[in-house]
XYZ file of C-alpha atoms in Angstrom:
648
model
C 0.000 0.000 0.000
C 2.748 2.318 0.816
C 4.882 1.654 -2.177
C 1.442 2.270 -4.090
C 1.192 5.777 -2.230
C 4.520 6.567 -3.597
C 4.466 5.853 -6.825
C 1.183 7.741 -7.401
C 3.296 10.232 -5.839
C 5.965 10.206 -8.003
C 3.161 10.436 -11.218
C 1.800 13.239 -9.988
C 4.675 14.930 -9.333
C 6.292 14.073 -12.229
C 2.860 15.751 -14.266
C 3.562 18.766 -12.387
C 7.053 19.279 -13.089
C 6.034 18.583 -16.922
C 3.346 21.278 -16.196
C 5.943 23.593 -15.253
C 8.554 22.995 -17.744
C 5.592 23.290 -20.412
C 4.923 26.846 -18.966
C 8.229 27.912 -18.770
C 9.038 26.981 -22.192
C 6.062 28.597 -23.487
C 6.748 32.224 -25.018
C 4.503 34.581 -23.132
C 2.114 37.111 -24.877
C 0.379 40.437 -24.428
C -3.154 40.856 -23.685
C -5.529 41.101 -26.344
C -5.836 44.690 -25.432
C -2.064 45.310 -25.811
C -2.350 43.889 -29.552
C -5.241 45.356 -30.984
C -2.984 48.339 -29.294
C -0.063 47.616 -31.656
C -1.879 46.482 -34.235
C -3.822 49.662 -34.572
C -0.212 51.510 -35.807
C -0.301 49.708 -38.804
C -2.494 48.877 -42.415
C -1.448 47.234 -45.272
C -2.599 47.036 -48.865
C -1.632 43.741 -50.837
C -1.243 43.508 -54.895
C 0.165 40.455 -56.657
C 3.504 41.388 -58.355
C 3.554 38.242 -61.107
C 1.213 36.120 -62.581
C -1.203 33.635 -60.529
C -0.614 30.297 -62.663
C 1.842 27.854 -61.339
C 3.570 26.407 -64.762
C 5.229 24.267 -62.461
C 6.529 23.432 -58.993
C 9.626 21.488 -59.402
C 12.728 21.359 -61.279
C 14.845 19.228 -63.524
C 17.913 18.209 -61.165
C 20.880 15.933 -62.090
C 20.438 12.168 -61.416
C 22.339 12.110 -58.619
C 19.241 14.212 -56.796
C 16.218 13.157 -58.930
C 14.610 11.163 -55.174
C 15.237 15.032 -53.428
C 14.206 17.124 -56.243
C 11.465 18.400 -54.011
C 14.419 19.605 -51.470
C 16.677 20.732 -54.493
C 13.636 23.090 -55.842
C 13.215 24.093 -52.356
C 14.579 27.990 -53.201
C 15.204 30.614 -56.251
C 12.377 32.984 -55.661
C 13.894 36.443 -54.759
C 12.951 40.308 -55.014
C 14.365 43.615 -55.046
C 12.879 47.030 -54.753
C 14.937 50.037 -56.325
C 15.176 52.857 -58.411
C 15.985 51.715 -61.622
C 14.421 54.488 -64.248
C 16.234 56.972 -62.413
C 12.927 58.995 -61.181
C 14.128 59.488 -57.503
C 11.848 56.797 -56.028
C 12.016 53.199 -55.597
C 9.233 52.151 -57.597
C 10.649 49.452 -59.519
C 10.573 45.836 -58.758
C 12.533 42.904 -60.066
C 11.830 39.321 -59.153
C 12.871 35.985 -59.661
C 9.971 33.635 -60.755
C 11.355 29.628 -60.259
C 8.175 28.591 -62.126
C 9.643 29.716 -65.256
C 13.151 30.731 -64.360
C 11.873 34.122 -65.384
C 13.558 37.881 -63.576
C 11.381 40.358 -64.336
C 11.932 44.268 -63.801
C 8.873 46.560 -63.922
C 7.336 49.141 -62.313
C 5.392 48.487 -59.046
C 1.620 47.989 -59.565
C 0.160 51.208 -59.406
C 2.830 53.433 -59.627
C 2.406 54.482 -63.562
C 3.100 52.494 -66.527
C 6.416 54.067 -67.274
C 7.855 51.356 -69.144
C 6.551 47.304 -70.210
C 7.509 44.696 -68.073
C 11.082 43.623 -69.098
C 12.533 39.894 -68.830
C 16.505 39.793 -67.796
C 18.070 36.886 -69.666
C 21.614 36.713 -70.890
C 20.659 33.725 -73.648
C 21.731 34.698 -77.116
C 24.197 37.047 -75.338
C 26.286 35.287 -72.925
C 26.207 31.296 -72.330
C 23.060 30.159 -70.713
C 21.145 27.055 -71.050
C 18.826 24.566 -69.224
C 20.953 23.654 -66.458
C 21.216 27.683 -65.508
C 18.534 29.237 -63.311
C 18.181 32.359 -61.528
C 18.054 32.524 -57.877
C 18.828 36.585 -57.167
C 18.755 40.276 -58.812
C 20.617 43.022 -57.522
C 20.540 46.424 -58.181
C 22.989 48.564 -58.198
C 25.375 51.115 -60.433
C 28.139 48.516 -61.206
C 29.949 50.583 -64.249
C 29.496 53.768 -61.661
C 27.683 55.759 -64.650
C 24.983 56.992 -62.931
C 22.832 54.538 -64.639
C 20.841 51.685 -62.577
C 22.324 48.508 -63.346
C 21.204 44.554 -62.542
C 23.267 42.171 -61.475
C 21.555 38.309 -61.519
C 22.947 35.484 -60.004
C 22.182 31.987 -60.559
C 22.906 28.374 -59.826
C 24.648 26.258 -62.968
C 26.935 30.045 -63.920
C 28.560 32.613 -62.036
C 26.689 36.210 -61.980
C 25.758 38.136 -65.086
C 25.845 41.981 -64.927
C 22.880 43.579 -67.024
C 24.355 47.281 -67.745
C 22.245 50.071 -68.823
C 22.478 51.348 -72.207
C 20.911 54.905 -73.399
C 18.400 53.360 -75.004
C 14.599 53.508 -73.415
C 14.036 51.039 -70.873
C 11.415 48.148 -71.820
C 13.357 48.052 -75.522
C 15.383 45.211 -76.260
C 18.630 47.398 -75.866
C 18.087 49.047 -72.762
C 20.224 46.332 -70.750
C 23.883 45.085 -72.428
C 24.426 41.739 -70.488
C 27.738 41.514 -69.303
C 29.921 38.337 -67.464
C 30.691 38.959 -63.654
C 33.959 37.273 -64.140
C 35.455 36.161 -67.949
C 35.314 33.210 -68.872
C 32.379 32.051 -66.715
C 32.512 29.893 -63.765
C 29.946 26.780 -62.874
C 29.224 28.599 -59.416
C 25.746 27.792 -57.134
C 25.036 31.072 -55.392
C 22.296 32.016 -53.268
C 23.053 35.272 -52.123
C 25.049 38.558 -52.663
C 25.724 41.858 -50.492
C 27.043 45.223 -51.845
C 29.823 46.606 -50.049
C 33.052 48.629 -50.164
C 34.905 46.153 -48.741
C 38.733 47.305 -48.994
C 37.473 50.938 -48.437
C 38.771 52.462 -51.630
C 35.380 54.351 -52.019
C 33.654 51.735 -54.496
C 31.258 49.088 -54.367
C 32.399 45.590 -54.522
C 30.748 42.272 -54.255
C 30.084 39.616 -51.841
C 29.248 36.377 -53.307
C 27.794 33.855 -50.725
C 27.953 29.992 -52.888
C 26.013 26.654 -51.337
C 26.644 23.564 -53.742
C 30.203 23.051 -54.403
C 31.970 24.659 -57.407
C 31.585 23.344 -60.625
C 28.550 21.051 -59.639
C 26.236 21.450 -62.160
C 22.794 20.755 -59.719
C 20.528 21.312 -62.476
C 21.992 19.170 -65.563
C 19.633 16.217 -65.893
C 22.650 14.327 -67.506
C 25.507 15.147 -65.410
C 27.764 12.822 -63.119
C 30.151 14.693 -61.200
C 32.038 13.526 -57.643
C 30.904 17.451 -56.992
C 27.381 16.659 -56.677
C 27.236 15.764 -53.255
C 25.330 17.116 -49.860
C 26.917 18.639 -47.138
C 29.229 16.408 -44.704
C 26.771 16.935 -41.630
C 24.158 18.864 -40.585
C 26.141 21.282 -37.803
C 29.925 21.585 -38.988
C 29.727 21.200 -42.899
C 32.914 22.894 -44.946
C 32.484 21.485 -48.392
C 30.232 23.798 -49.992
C 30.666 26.130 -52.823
C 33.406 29.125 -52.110
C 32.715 32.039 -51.089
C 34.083 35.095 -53.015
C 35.084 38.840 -52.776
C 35.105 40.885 -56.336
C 36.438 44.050 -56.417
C 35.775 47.005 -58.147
C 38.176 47.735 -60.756
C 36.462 49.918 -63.575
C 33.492 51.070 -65.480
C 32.288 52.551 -68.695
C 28.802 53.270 -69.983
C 27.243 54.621 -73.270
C 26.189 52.014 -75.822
C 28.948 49.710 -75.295
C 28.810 49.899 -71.343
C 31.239 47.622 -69.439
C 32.246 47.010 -65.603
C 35.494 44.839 -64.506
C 35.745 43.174 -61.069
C 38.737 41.075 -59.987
C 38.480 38.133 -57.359
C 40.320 38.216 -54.300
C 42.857 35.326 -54.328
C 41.517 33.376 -50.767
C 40.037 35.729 -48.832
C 38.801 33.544 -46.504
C 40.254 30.158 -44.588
C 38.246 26.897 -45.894
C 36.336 26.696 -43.052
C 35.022 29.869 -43.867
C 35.159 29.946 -47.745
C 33.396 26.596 -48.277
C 30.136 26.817 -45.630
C 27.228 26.172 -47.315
C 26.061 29.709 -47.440
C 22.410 31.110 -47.739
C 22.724 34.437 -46.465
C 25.226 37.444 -46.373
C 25.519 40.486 -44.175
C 27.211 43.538 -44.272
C 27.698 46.413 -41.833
C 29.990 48.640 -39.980
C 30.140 47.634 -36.479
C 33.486 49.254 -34.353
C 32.699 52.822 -36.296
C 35.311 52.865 -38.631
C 34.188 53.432 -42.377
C 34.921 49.115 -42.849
C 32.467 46.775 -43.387
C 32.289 43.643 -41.105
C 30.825 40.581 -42.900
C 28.342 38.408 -41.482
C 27.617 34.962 -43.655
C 24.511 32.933 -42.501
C 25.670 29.214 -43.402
C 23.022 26.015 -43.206
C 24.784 23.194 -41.754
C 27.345 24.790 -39.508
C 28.609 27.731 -37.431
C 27.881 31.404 -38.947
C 30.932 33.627 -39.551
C 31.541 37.068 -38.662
C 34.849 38.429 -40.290
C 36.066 42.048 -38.511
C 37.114 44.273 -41.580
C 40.884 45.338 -41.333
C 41.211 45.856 -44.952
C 43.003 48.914 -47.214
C 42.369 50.184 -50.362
C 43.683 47.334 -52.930
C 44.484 44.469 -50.272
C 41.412 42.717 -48.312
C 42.782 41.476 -44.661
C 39.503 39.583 -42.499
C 39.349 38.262 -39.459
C 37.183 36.169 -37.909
C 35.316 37.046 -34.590
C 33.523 34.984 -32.630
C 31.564 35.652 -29.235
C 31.965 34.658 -25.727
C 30.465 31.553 -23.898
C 28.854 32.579 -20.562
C 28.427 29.929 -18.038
C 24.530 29.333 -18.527
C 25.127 29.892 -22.990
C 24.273 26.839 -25.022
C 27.140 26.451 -27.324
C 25.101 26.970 -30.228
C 23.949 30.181 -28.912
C 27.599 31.302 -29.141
C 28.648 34.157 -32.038
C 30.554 31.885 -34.289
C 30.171 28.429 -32.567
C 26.558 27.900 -33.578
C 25.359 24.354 -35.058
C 21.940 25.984 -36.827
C 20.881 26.419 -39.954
C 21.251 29.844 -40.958
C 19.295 32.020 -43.683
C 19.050 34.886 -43.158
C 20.341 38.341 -41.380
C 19.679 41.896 -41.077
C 20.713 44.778 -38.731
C 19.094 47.309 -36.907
C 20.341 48.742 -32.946
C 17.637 46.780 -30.427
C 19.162 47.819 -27.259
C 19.440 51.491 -29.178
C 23.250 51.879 -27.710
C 24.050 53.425 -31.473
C 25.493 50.184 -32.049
C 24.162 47.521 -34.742
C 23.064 44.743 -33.450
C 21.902 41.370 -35.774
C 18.911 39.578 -36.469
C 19.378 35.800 -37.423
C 16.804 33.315 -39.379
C 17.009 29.722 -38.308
C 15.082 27.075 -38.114
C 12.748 26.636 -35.077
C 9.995 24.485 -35.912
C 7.995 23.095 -32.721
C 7.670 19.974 -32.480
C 10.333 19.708 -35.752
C 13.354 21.142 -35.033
C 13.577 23.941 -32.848
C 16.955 25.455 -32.796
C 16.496 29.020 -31.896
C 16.657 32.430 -34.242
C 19.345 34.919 -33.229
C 19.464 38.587 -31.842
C 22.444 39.409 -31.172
C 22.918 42.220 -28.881
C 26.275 44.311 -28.361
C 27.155 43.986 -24.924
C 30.147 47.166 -25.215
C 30.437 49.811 -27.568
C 33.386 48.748 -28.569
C 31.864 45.205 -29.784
C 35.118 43.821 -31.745
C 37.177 45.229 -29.186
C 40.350 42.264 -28.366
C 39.405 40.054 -31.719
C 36.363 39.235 -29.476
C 32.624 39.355 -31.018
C 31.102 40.939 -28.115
C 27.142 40.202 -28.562
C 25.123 37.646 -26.685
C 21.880 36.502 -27.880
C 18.556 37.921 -26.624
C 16.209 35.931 -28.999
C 13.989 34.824 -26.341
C 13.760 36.938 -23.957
C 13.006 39.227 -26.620
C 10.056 37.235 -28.154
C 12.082 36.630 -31.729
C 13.391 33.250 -30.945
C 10.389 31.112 -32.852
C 9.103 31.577 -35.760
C 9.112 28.550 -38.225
C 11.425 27.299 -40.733
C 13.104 30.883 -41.511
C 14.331 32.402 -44.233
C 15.361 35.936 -45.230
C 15.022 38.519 -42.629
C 14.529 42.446 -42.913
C 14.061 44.978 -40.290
C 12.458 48.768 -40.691
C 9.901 51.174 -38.964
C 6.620 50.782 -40.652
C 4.955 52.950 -38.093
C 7.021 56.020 -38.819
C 7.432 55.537 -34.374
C 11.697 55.358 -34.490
C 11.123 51.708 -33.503
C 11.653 48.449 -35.907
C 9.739 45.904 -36.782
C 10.832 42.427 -38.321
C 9.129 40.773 -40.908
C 10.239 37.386 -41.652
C 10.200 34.659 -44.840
C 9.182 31.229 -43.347
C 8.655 27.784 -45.019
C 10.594 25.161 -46.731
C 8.436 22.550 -48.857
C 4.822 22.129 -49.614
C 2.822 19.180 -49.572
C 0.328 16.675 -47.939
C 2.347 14.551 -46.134
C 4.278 15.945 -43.062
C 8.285 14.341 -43.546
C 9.207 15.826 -40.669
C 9.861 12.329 -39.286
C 12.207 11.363 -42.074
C 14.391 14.349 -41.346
C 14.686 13.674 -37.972
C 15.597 10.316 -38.892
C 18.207 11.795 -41.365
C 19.664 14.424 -38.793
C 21.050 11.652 -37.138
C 22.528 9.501 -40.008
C 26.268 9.050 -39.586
C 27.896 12.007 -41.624
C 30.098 9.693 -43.532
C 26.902 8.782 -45.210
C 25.220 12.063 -45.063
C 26.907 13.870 -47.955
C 25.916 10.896 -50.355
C 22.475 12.377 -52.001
C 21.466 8.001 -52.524
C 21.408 8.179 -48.656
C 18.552 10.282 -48.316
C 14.959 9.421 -48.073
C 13.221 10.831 -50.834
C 11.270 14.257 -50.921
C 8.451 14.452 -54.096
C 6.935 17.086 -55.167
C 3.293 17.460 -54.673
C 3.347 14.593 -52.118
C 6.079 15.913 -48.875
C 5.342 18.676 -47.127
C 8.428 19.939 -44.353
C 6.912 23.351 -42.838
C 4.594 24.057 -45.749
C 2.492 26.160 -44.030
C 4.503 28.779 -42.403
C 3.263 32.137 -42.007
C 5.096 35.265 -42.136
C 5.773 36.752 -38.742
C 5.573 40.941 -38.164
C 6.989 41.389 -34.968
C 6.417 44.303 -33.104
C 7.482 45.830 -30.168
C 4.937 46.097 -26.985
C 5.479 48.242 -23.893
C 7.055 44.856 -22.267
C 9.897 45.258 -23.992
C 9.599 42.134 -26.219
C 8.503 41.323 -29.786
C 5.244 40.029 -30.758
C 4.059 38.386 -34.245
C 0.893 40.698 -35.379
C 1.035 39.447 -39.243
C -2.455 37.383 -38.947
C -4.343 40.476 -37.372
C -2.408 42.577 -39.783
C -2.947 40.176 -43.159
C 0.170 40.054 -44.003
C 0.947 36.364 -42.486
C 0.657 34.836 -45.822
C 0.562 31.454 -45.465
C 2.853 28.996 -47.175
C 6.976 29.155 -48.563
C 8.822 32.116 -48.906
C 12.069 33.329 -49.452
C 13.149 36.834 -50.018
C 11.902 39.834 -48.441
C 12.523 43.816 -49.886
C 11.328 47.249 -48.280
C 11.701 50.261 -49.700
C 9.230 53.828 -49.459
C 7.637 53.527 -52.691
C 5.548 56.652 -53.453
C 7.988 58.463 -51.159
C 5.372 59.187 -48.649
C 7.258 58.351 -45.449
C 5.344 55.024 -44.859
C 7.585 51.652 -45.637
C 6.392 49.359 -48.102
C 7.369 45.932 -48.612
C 7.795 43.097 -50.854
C 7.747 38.987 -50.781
C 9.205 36.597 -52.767
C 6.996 33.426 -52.914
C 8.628 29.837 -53.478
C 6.361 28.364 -56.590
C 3.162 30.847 -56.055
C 2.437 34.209 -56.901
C 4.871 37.192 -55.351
C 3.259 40.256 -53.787
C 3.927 43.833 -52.570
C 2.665 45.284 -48.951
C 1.789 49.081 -49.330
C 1.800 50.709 -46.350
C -1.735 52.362 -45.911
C -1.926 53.417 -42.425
C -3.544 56.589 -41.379
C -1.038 57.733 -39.135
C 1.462 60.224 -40.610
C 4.027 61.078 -38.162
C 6.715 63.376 -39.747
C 9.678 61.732 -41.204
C 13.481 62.261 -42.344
C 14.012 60.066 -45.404
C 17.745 60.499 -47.326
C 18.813 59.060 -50.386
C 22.938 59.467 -50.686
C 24.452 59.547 -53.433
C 28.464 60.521 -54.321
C 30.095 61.323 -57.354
C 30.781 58.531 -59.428
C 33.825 57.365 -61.170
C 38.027 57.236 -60.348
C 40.012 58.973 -57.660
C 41.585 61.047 -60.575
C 38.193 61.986 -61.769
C 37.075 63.328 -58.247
C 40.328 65.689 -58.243
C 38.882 67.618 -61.362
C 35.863 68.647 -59.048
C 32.165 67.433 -59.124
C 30.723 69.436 -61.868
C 28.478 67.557 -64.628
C 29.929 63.936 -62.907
C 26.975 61.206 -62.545
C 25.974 60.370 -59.129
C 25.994 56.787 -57.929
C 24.251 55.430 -54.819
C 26.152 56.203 -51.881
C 26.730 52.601 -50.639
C 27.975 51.902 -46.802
C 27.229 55.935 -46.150
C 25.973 55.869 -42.702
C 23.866 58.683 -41.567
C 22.925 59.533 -37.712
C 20.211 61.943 -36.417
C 19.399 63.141 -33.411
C 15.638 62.838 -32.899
C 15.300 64.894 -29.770
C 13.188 62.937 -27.235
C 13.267 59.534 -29.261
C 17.348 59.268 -28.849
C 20.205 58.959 -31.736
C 19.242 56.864 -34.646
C 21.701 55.491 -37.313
C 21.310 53.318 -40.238
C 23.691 52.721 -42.999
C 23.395 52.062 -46.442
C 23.235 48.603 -47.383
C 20.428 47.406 -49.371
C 21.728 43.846 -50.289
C 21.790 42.292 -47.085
C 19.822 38.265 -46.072
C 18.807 36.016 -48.187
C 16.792 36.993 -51.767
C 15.726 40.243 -51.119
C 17.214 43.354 -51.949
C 16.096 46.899 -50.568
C 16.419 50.276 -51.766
C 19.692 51.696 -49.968
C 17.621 54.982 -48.630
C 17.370 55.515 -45.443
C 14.509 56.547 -43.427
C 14.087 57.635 -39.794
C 11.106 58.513 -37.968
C 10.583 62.075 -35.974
C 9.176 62.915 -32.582
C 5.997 64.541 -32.963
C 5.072 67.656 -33.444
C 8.371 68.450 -35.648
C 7.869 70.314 -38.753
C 9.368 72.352 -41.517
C 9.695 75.293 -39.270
C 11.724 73.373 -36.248
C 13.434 71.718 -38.416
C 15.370 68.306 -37.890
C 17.817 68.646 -35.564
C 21.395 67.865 -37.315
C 22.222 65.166 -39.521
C 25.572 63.536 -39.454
C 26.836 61.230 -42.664
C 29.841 59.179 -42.873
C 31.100 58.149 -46.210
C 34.063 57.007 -48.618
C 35.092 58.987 -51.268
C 36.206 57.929 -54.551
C 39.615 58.334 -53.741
C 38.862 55.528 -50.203
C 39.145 58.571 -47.799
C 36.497 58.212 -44.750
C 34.691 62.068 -44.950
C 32.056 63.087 -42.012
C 29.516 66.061 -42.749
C 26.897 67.592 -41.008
C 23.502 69.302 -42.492
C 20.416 70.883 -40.672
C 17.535 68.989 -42.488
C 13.511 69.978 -42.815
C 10.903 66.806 -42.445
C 10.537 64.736 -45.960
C 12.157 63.537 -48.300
C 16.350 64.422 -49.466
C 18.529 63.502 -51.812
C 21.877 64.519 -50.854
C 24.921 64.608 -52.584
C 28.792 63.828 -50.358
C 31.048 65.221 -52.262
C 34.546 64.470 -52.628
C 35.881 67.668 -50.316
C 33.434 66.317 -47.494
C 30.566 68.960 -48.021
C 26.813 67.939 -48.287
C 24.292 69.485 -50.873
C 21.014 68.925 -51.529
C 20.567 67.690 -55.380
C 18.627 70.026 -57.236
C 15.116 68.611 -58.592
C-alpha cells in the first residue's frame, strides 16, 4: 500500500514538473488589449507582383538528386525594390519567378506604366542554357555611370551583370548583359551583399555559394564527384566558395562595361566553403569598414572584422563569448543551426548595430532558436572578441518557423523596428518531418551521399509548408510580438526573399515577398497615421580617384553605398542606419534611409542635425553635417566632405 502511495506520488509529481517545464518553455504574450494596441499603428494594402498560374513546382535536377528534387527546388524565388528608371523613387521591382526561371523588372503595380515589363536573360548574349537558373537580382550602379544597373545570379553560372544602355528602358537594348567574371565559372550562389569592402570608395561584391563549385545541380545528364550534400548537418565545410570581387572599372554609353577582380583566398576553408544562404554587411566598431556576417546552413555562422586597405582585403574572424549558462550553439561563431538569413538594426538602441538571425525553429520539428544578437560594449570587436550575446527569447524573436530571409524597418514612422520574416521550406500533404529527424542523425560519412537520403516528391512531402510570415512588433514589455495574422500580411505557405523600400515616397515603408512556386506580392503601407519623417537618399560622385580631383561638376551620381547617416531625434534618442540594401537572403532593398521624428516636428523646427559618414572615390572616410527639414532628401557627399542637396 505504501509503495502504491509513492508511486502515485511520483506520477503526480512528475505531471507537475512537466506542467511547469511546459509553462516555462512557453513564449509569453500580451493581452488582447495590448495587440489590438499595436496592431492599430499599422495597415497594409496587398497587390500580386507576377502572374497567378503555377507552370510548375519542381525542377529538372541531375540524377544524382532526382529522389530530393522536391528539397533541391526548395529555393530561387527572390525580389528587389529600387530605383531603376532613375525617377528618384524606388518604384521598380525585379523578381525571380522559379516557375519559369523568369527575372522580371517593372514598375510596381500602381505606380504608372512608365515602361513594359522587361525579362533579364543573358541567352543569345552570354552562355546560358537549361541547367542555368536564376536565384537573385541586384541592383545597383556597377559601371558607376549613374545609370541603374542589374546584377543576376544563378545556380549552374557565375553572376551576369545587365548594364544600362541609353536606349529607353522596356526596348530590347536598354540592358547590355555583361559576365561577372570572364570566362564564366559553374558557381551555385544564393546570395550577394554590396559593399566597399577594402574601403577604396567603391562598391564591390560579396558572393555567398552553397553547392560546391563546378557542380552542375541542375543538368539532368551530369555525373560529377561534386554533386554531393553537405558532410553533416552542424559543422559542414564542403560547400561552394565564397568570393570577394572588387571594383576595378566602369564605362557606360552604348557599349557599357564594368570589370571586377576576385580576391585570391580571402577567406580560410572553413570559412570559404560553408554552405552559405545568407550574407551580411555592416559597420560595427565605427570605422568606415564593413564587417561581414555569412549565414551558413549546416554549420557555425561567420563574422569576419574588416581590417582591410584600399587594394588588399585582410579579415578576421570574430567569434563571441560563452557565458556559463550559454548553449554552445547560442555562441557568435560556434553555432550548429541552420542559418538564412540576417539583417541589422540597434535593439538595445546603444548606437550600435546589433543582428537579427533566421534559423530554423519548428515546434515539435526542429527547434533550434533564431538569433538577436545584442552588443554587450560599444566597442563590440574590441580584443578580436565578437562581443554580442543573444537575446532571442527573452526578446520574443526566438520562434518563428522554418526561416528564411530577414529584414528589419519602422513601418509605423514611431523610431522603432519591426521584423518581418520569410518562413517555409516545402509544400505538400504529407508531413516528412519524421524522415528528417531520422536523417539528422545519419552518420555524416553517409550524409553527404544524395542516394542516402529518403526521398522528398513534389506534390506529395510537405516539411513546414504552411509557415506564415511573422511581423513582430514591439509592446510596452519590452519584447517582440508576431501581429502578421491580425495585420494580413501572415501569408501562409513558402517564402524566401523579403525587400522594403518607401515607394511613393510618402514616409510610410512598403514591402515586398518573394513566394517559393506561387504568386509574389507587394505590402503598401496604408496606415492613417502620418508622423513626420526624415528620409535620405545618398548619393556621391561617381567614377576614379583622378576623376574626383577635377571637381564634381556635370559627374553622374551613384548610390552612396555603406554611407551611414545619424540623427538626433530629440526625445526619441540617436538613430543610425547605414546604407546597405543587399543584405539576407533573396531580397534586396532600396539603400535609402529613413528615420522617424518625434511629434510635433515640422518644416519650421526643423530636424535637428544630420551627421553622414562616407568614402570617397579616392577611399578617404569624410564626415559632414547638415540641418535637415521633415521629408524627403537627396543629398549629394562630395569628394571635399561637403553635403548638398541635389537640385530637382
Amino acid at each position: 500500500m505504501i509503495a502504491r502511495s509513492r508511486a502515485r506520488l511520483v506520477q503526480i509529481c512528475s505531471v507537475i514538473l512537466l506542467l511547469v517545464a511546459w509553462q516555462v518553455a512557453t513564449l509569453p504574450d500580451a493581452s488582447q488589449a495590448e495587440l489590438r494596441r499595436l496592431a492599430a499603428g499599422f495597415a497594409f494594402e496587398r497587390v500580386p507582383l507576377n502572374d497567378a498560374v503555377v507552370p510548375r513546382e519542381v525542377r529538372a535536377v541531375a540524377p544524382a538528386y532526382r529522389h530530393i528534387r522536391h528539397w533541391i527546388s526548395s529555393v530561387g524565388a527572390a525580389v528587389a525594390l529600387a530605383d531603376v528608371d532613375g525617377n528618384g523613387r524606388p518604384d521598380e521591382f525585379c523578381v525571380v519567378d522559379p516557375r519559369d526561371d523568369s527575372v522580371t523588372l517593372a514598375p510596381v503595380p500602381h505606380t504608372g506604366a512608365r515602361f513594359p515589363a522587361t525579362l533579364l536573360t543573358p541567352a543569345g548574349a552570354l552562355p546560358y542554357d537549361a541547367t542555368m537558373a536564376p536565384m537573385g537580382c541586384t541592383p545597383g550602379d556597377y559601371n558607376e555611370d549613374g545609370r541603374p544597373d542589374v546584377m543576376v545570379h544563378y545556380w549552374g553560372r557565375s553572376p551576369v551583370l545587365f548594364l544600362r544602355t541609353p536606349a529607353p528602358l522596356g526596348t530590347a537594348r536598354a540592358f547590355a548583359p555583361r559576365e561577372l567574371v570572364t570566362p564564366y565559372q559553374v558557381w551555385n550562389t544564393n546570395a550577394v551583399t554590396l559593399a566597399d569592402v577594402d574601403g577604396d570608395g567603391h562598391t564591390d561584391i560579396v558572393v555567398g555559394n552553397y553547392f560546391p563549385d563546378r557542380a552542375r545541380v541542375l543538368d539532368t545528364a551530369a555525373r560529377q564527384s561534386e554533386l554531393v550534400m553537405q558532410r553533416s548537418m552542424s559543422a559542414a565545410y564542403n560547400g561552394g566558395v565564397n568570393r570577394i570581387l572588387l571594383w576595378r572599372s566602369g564605362a557606360g554609353g552604348e557599349q557599357p562595361d564594368a570589370s571586377f577582380g576576385a580576391v585570391p583566398q580571402p577567406f580560410p576553408d572553413r570559412v570559404a566553403k560553408g554552405w552559405t544562404l545568407a550574407t551580411g554587411a555592416q559597420d560595427l566598431d565605427g570605422d568606415g569598414r564593413p564587417e561581414l556576417y555569412f549565414a551558413n546552413d549546416f554549420g557555425p555562422d561567420r563574422l569576419l572584422r574588416n581590417q582591410s586597405e584600399p587594394g588588399r582585403v585582410r579579415l578576421r574572424l570574430v567569434e563571441g563569448t560563452r557565458h556559463l549558462t550559454t548553449p554552445k550553439s547560442k555562441v557568435l561563431g560556434k553555432d550548429s543551426f541552420k542559418g538564412m538569413g540576417v539583417a541589422f538594426t540597434d535593439l538595445n538602441t546603444d548606437g550600435v548595430p546589433d543582428m537579427v538571425v533566421s534559423n530554423i525553429t519548428e515546434q515539435y520539428g526542429l527547434l533550434e532558436s533564431n538569433f538577436a544578437w545584442l552588443s554587450t560594449r560599444r566597442d563590440v570587436l574590441r580584443g578580436g572578441t565578437a562581443h554580442y550575446d543573444d537575446h532571442s527569447e527573452s526578446l520574443g524573436l526566438s520562434r518563428s518557423g522554418w526561416g528564411w530571409d530577414v529584414k528589419t524597418g519602422d513601418f509605423a514612422g514611431t523610431g522603432t523596428d519591426q521584423i518581418l520574416q520569410a518562413t517555409g521550406f516545402v509544400r505538400g500533404r504529407v508531413n516528412r518531418w519524421p524522415e528528417l529527424q531520422e536523417l539528422a542523425m545519419t552518420n555524416d560519412d553517409l550524409l553527404a551521399r544524395p542516394g542516402a537520403w529518403p526521398r522528398f516528391a513534389p506534390g506529395r512531402d510537405d516539411v513546414s509548408g504552411d509557415d506564415p510570415n511573422p511581423f513582430f512588433v514591439r509592446g510596452a514589455d519590452g519584447r517582440f510580438h508576431d501581429l502578421a495574422r491580425r495585420l494580413g500580411v501572415a501569408d501562409p505557405g513558402v517564402s524566401r526573399g523579403l525587400a522594403l523600400a518607401d515607394v511613393d515616397r510618402d514616409g510610410r515603408l512598403d514591402f515586398a515577398v518573394a513566394n517559393q512556386w506561387r504568386q509574389s506580392q507587394f505590402y503598401r503601407n496604408t496606415r492613417a497615421a502620418r508622423p513626420p519623417y526624415l528620409g535620405l537618399r545618398l548619393l556621391r560622385p561617381a567614377g576614379t580617384c583622378q576623376d574626383a580631383s577635377r571637381g564634381s561638376a556635370g559627374v553622374a551620381l551613384t548610390p552612396a553605398i555603406g554611407a551611414a547617416a545619424r540623427v538626433d531625434a530629440g526625445g526619441r534618442g540617436v538613430r543610425v542606419r547605414q546604407a546597405y540594401p543587399a543584405n539576407g537572403h533573396a531580397g534586396v532593398s532600396s539603400p535609402d534611409l529613413l528615420f522617424g521624428l518625434p511629434a510635433g516636428t515640422t518644416a519650421r523646427t526643423a530636424a535637428a542635425p544630420v551627421t553622414v559618414s562616407w568614402r570617397d572615390a579616392c577611399g578617404v572616410l569624410r564626415t559632414g553635417r547638415i540641418r535637415l527639414a521633415p521629408g524627403w532628401h537627396d543629398l549629394v557627399l562630395a569628394s571635399d566632405g561637403s553635403i548638398r542637396e541635389k537640385a530637382s
